[in-house]
Amino acid sequence: MLSDVSKGIKVEHFTKIYGKGSSICEACSDVDFVALPGKVTGILGPNGAGKSTLLKAICGIHYGTSGSVEVCGLSDAMEIRCLTGYVPESPRLEKWMTVREAVTQEAKLHCASDMREIDSLVDSALKIAELHDVADKKISTLSKGYTQRTSLARALGFNPPVLVMDEYSGGLDPAQIVKIRKAIKKLAEKKTVVLSTHHIEDALAICDSIYIMSRGKIAAHGSVDEILSMTKKKNLEQAFLFLTGGED
């Protein structure tokens, strides 16, 4: 089955349960979620809300207990992995590699052996993440912010149609956050971009559509104006606290 990038992401009745017996944990419960190309879709929620569980399912990293996940019209996890670039909350990089080697490795895993194509993809990813100045440094020598940006470049190394970012701003200083936000908005012009965050300002700055999660469920979704209208609150922070039980 051929992929259709125009379909973006569609999740229906997704439930994920961990553990057995008395130790059962329902990380996500009957979640419906849609993300379309050309937009940044945000998942906003406190720690433990189920954001990472949903994102990993969208990337084909794990399966749901029930429900369905489709990415670009495909539902097979192996096929989905070939379509999604994933930036985890904690970068998973080989410390002994250089930045360029890490990004090149990802490009080679997903592309043909044409080195000109690979070099072009790597250069593009390094440019987006603004890493050319450290491209030949070992990852072990990088600051936390540069390491996070290397994780982004690695995810972009094969130019995937879908980019998924879990708490993307961790370790970035304010100037880096502004630059990465601009990069994400630019990437969304040609990709389906999904990101999770527990920072209200991130959602306000770059998200076209927002899903608010609480205790494994979708508490609300829509534009900021739609969420404010539904909750009768003055701003997104008040709405978030109301929907997630953080309101006094």
CSV table of C-alpha atoms in Angstrom, one decimal:
chain,number,residue,atom,x,y,z
A,1,MET,CA,0.0,0.0,0.0
A,2,LEU,CA,1.3,3.4,-1.0
A,3,SER,CA,1.4,6.2,1.5
A,4,ASP,CA,-0.6,9.4,1.0
A,5,VAL,CA,1.0,12.3,2.8
A,6,SER,CA,-2.1,14.5,2.4
A,7,LYS,CA,-3.9,12.3,4.9
A,8,GLY,CA,-1.7,13.3,7.8
A,9,ILE,CA,-2.4,11.4,11.1
A,10,LYS,CA,-5.6,9.9,12.2
A,11,VAL,CA,-6.0,8.1,15.6
A,12,GLU,CA,-9.3,6.5,16.6
A,13,HIS,CA,-10.3,5.1,20.0
A,14,PHE,CA,-6.7,4.5,21.0
A,15,THR,CA,-6.1,2.9,24.3
A,16,LYS,CA,-2.8,1.8,25.8
A,17,ILE,CA,-2.6,-0.3,29.0
A,18,TYR,CA,0.6,-1.2,30.8
A,19,GLY,CA,1.0,-3.9,33.4
A,20,LYS,CA,-1.2,-6.7,34.6
A,21,GLY,CA,-3.5,-7.4,37.5
A,22,SER,CA,-3.3,-4.9,40.3
A,23,SER,CA,-0.4,-3.0,38.6
A,24,ILE,CA,-2.4,-2.0,35.5
A,25,CYS,CA,-1.9,1.5,34.3
A,26,GLU,CA,-4.1,3.0,31.5
A,27,ALA,CA,-1.8,5.5,29.9
A,28,CYS,CA,-4.2,6.5,27.2
A,29,SER,CA,-8.0,5.9,27.1
A,30,ASP,CA,-10.2,6.0,24.0
A,31,VAL,CA,-8.2,8.8,22.4
A,32,ASP,CA,-9.2,10.4,19.1
A,33,PHE,CA,-6.6,12.6,17.4
A,34,VAL,CA,-6.1,14.2,14.0
A,35,ALA,CA,-3.1,16.1,12.7
A,36,LEU,CA,-3.0,17.5,9.2
A,37,PRO,CA,-0.2,18.5,6.9
A,38,GLY,CA,0.6,22.2,6.7
A,39,LYS,CA,-0.2,22.7,10.4
A,40,VAL,CA,1.5,22.4,13.8
A,41,THR,CA,-0.6,20.3,16.1
A,42,GLY,CA,0.2,20.5,19.7
A,43,ILE,CA,-0.5,18.1,22.6
A,44,LEU,CA,-0.6,20.1,25.9
A,45,GLY,CA,-0.8,18.4,29.2
A,46,PRO,CA,0.9,17.9,32.6
A,47,ASN,CA,3.5,15.2,33.2
A,48,GLY,CA,1.9,11.8,33.1
A,49,ALA,CA,-1.1,12.9,31.0
A,50,GLY,CA,-0.3,10.3,28.3
A,51,LYS,CA,1.3,12.6,25.7
A,52,SER,CA,4.5,10.5,25.2
A,53,THR,CA,2.5,7.3,24.9
A,54,LEU,CA,0.3,8.8,22.2
A,55,LEU,CA,3.4,10.1,20.3
A,56,LYS,CA,5.2,6.8,20.4
A,57,ALA,CA,2.1,5.1,18.9
A,58,ILE,CA,2.0,7.7,16.1
A,59,CYS,CA,5.6,6.9,15.3
A,60,GLY,CA,5.0,3.1,15.3
A,61,ILE,CA,7.3,2.6,18.3
A,62,HIS,CA,4.7,0.7,20.2
A,63,TYR,CA,1.2,-0.7,19.6
A,64,GLY,CA,-2.1,0.2,21.3
A,65,THR,CA,-4.0,-2.2,23.4
A,66,SER,CA,-7.0,-1.2,21.2
A,67,GLY,CA,-7.9,1.3,18.7
A,68,SER,CA,-6.3,2.4,15.4
A,69,VAL,CA,-3.4,4.6,14.3
A,70,GLU,CA,-3.0,5.7,10.7
A,71,VAL,CA,-0.1,7.8,9.4
A,72,CYS,CA,-0.3,9.0,5.7
A,73,GLY,CA,-3.0,6.3,5.2
A,74,LEU,CA,-0.8,3.5,6.6
A,75,SER,CA,-1.4,1.5,9.8
A,76,ASP,CA,1.5,-1.0,9.8
A,77,ALA,CA,4.0,0.0,12.5
A,78,MET,CA,7.0,-0.8,10.4
A,79,GLU,CA,5.7,1.3,7.5
A,80,ILE,CA,4.8,4.1,9.9
A,81,ARG,CA,8.4,4.2,11.2
A,82,CYS,CA,9.6,4.9,7.7
A,83,LEU,CA,7.4,8.0,7.5
A,84,THR,CA,8.0,9.6,10.9
A,85,GLY,CA,11.0,11.6,12.2
A,86,TYR,CA,10.9,11.3,16.0
A,87,VAL,CA,12.5,13.7,18.5
A,88,PRO,CA,12.2,12.1,22.0
A,89,GLU,CA,12.2,14.2,25.2
A,90,SER,CA,15.6,12.8,26.1
A,91,PRO,CA,17.9,12.6,23.0
A,92,ARG,CA,19.0,9.0,22.2
A,93,LEU,CA,22.3,9.6,20.4
A,94,GLU,CA,25.6,7.7,20.2
A,95,LYS,CA,28.0,9.9,22.2
A,96,TRP,CA,31.1,8.8,20.3
A,97,MET,CA,29.7,9.9,17.0
A,98,THR,CA,30.0,13.4,15.5
A,99,VAL,CA,26.9,15.4,14.8
A,100,ARG,CA,27.3,14.8,11.1
A,101,GLU,CA,27.8,11.1,11.5
A,102,ALA,CA,24.6,10.7,13.6
A,103,VAL,CA,22.5,12.6,11.0
A,104,THR,CA,24.2,10.7,8.1
A,105,GLN,CA,23.5,7.3,9.8
A,106,GLU,CA,19.7,8.2,9.9
A,107,ALA,CA,19.7,9.3,6.3
A,108,LYS,CA,21.4,6.0,5.2
A,109,LEU,CA,18.9,3.9,7.1
A,110,HIS,CA,16.0,5.4,5.1
A,111,CYS,CA,17.5,6.3,1.8
A,112,ALA,CA,19.1,4.7,-1.2
A,113,SER,CA,22.9,4.4,-1.3
A,114,ASP,CA,23.3,7.5,-3.5
A,115,MET,CA,25.8,9.5,-1.4
A,116,ARG,CA,24.9,12.8,-3.2
A,117,GLU,CA,21.3,12.4,-2.1
A,118,ILE,CA,22.4,11.5,1.4
A,119,ASP,CA,24.9,14.4,1.6
A,120,SER,CA,22.1,16.8,0.5
A,121,LEU,CA,19.7,15.6,3.1
A,122,VAL,CA,22.3,15.8,5.8
A,123,ASP,CA,23.3,19.3,4.9
A,124,SER,CA,19.6,20.4,4.8
A,125,ALA,CA,19.0,18.9,8.3
A,126,LEU,CA,22.1,20.5,9.8
A,127,LYS,CA,21.1,23.9,8.3
A,128,ILE,CA,17.5,23.7,9.7
A,129,ALA,CA,18.9,22.9,13.2
A,130,GLU,CA,21.7,25.4,12.8
A,131,LEU,CA,24.5,22.9,13.5
A,132,HIS,CA,27.0,23.4,10.8
A,133,ASP,CA,29.4,25.1,13.3
A,134,VAL,CA,29.5,21.9,15.4
A,135,ALA,CA,28.9,19.3,12.7
A,136,ASP,CA,32.3,17.6,13.1
A,137,LYS,CA,32.3,17.7,16.9
A,138,LYS,CA,31.6,14.6,19.0
A,139,ILE,CA,28.1,14.5,20.6
A,140,SER,CA,29.7,13.9,24.0
A,141,THR,CA,31.3,17.4,23.9
A,142,LEU,CA,28.0,19.2,23.1
A,143,SER,CA,25.9,21.3,25.5
A,144,LYS,CA,22.4,20.1,26.3
A,145,GLY,CA,20.9,22.6,23.8
A,146,TYR,CA,23.1,21.5,21.0
A,147,THR,CA,22.4,17.8,21.8
A,148,GLN,CA,18.7,18.5,21.6
A,149,ARG,CA,19.2,20.2,18.2
A,150,THR,CA,21.2,17.3,17.0
A,151,SER,CA,18.3,15.0,17.9
A,152,LEU,CA,16.1,17.2,15.7
A,153,ALA,CA,18.6,17.1,12.8
A,154,ARG,CA,18.8,13.4,13.1
A,155,ALA,CA,15.0,13.1,12.9
A,156,LEU,CA,15.0,15.2,9.8
A,157,GLY,CA,17.9,13.3,8.2
A,158,PHE,CA,15.7,11.5,5.7
A,159,ASN,CA,13.3,14.3,5.1
A,160,PRO,CA,10.2,12.5,6.6
A,161,PRO,CA,6.7,13.7,5.7
A,162,VAL,CA,5.8,13.6,9.4
A,163,LEU,CA,7.8,15.1,12.3
A,164,VAL,CA,6.9,14.2,15.9
A,165,MET,CA,8.5,16.1,18.8
A,166,ASP,CA,8.2,15.2,22.5
A,167,GLU,CA,8.9,18.2,24.7
A,168,TYR,CA,11.1,19.7,22.0
A,169,SER,CA,12.3,22.7,24.1
A,170,GLY,CA,14.0,20.8,26.9
A,171,GLY,CA,17.6,22.1,27.3
A,172,LEU,CA,17.2,25.0,24.9
A,173,ASP,CA,17.9,28.5,26.0
A,174,PRO,CA,15.4,31.3,25.1
A,175,ALA,CA,17.3,32.4,22.0
A,176,GLN,CA,17.4,28.8,20.7
A,177,ILE,CA,13.7,28.3,21.5
A,178,VAL,CA,12.8,31.2,19.3
A,179,LYS,CA,15.0,29.9,16.4
A,180,ILE,CA,13.6,26.4,16.7
A,181,ARG,CA,10.0,27.7,16.8
A,182,LYS,CA,10.6,29.5,13.5
A,183,ALA,CA,12.1,26.3,12.0
A,184,ILE,CA,9.1,24.2,13.1
A,185,LYS,CA,6.7,26.7,11.6
A,186,LYS,CA,8.7,26.5,8.3
A,187,LEU,CA,8.8,22.8,8.4
A,188,ALA,CA,5.1,22.6,8.9
A,189,GLU,CA,4.6,24.2,5.5
A,190,LYS,CA,5.5,20.9,3.9
A,191,LYS,CA,5.1,18.3,6.7
A,192,THR,CA,2.6,17.1,9.3
A,193,VAL,CA,4.1,18.4,12.5
A,194,VAL,CA,3.1,17.2,16.0
A,195,LEU,CA,4.6,18.3,19.2
A,196,SER,CA,3.9,17.7,22.9
A,197,THR,CA,4.6,20.2,25.6
A,198,HIS,CA,3.6,21.2,29.1
A,199,HIS,CA,4.5,24.8,28.4
A,200,ILE,CA,1.5,27.1,27.6
A,201,GLU,CA,3.8,29.6,25.8
A,202,ASP,CA,5.0,26.9,23.3
A,203,ALA,CA,1.4,26.0,22.4
A,204,LEU,CA,0.5,29.6,21.9
A,205,ALA,CA,3.6,30.5,19.9
A,206,ILE,CA,3.5,27.8,17.2
A,207,CYS,CA,0.4,25.5,17.4
A,208,ASP,CA,-2.5,25.9,14.9
A,209,SER,CA,-4.5,23.2,16.7
A,210,ILE,CA,-4.2,22.1,20.3
A,211,TYR,CA,-5.2,18.9,22.1
A,212,ILE,CA,-5.3,19.1,25.9
A,213,MET,CA,-4.7,15.8,27.6
A,214,SER,CA,-5.4,14.9,31.2
A,215,ARG,CA,-5.1,11.5,32.9
A,216,GLY,CA,-4.9,9.7,29.5
A,217,LYS,CA,-7.9,11.3,27.9
A,218,ILE,CA,-8.5,14.2,25.5
A,219,ALA,CA,-10.0,16.9,27.7
A,220,ALA,CA,-10.5,19.4,24.8
A,221,HIS,CA,-9.2,20.2,21.3
A,222,GLY,CA,-9.4,22.9,18.7
A,223,SER,CA,-7.9,26.4,18.2
A,224,VAL,CA,-7.1,28.5,21.2
A,225,ASP,CA,-10.3,30.5,20.6
A,226,GLU,CA,-12.4,27.3,20.4
A,227,ILE,CA,-11.0,26.0,23.6
A,228,LEU,CA,-11.6,29.3,25.4
A,229,SER,CA,-15.1,29.4,24.1
A,230,MET,CA,-15.8,25.9,25.3
A,231,THR,CA,-14.3,26.4,28.8
A,232,LYS,CA,-15.6,30.0,29.2
A,233,LYS,CA,-12.1,31.0,30.3
A,234,LYS,CA,-10.1,34.2,29.6
A,235,ASN,CA,-6.9,32.6,28.5
A,236,LEU,CA,-5.3,29.3,27.6
A,237,GLU,CA,-3.6,29.0,31.0
A,238,GLN,CA,-6.9,29.3,32.9
A,239,ALA,CA,-8.5,26.8,30.5
A,240,PHE,CA,-5.6,24.4,30.9
A,241,LEU,CA,-5.8,24.5,34.7
A,242,PHE,CA,-9.6,24.0,34.5
A,243,LEU,CA,-9.4,21.0,32.2
A,244,THR,CA,-6.5,19.3,33.9
A,245,GLY,CA,-7.7,19.7,37.5
A,246,GLY,CA,-5.0,22.2,38.4
A,247,GLU,CA,-7.5,25.1,39.2
A,248,ASP,CA,-7.8,26.0,42.8
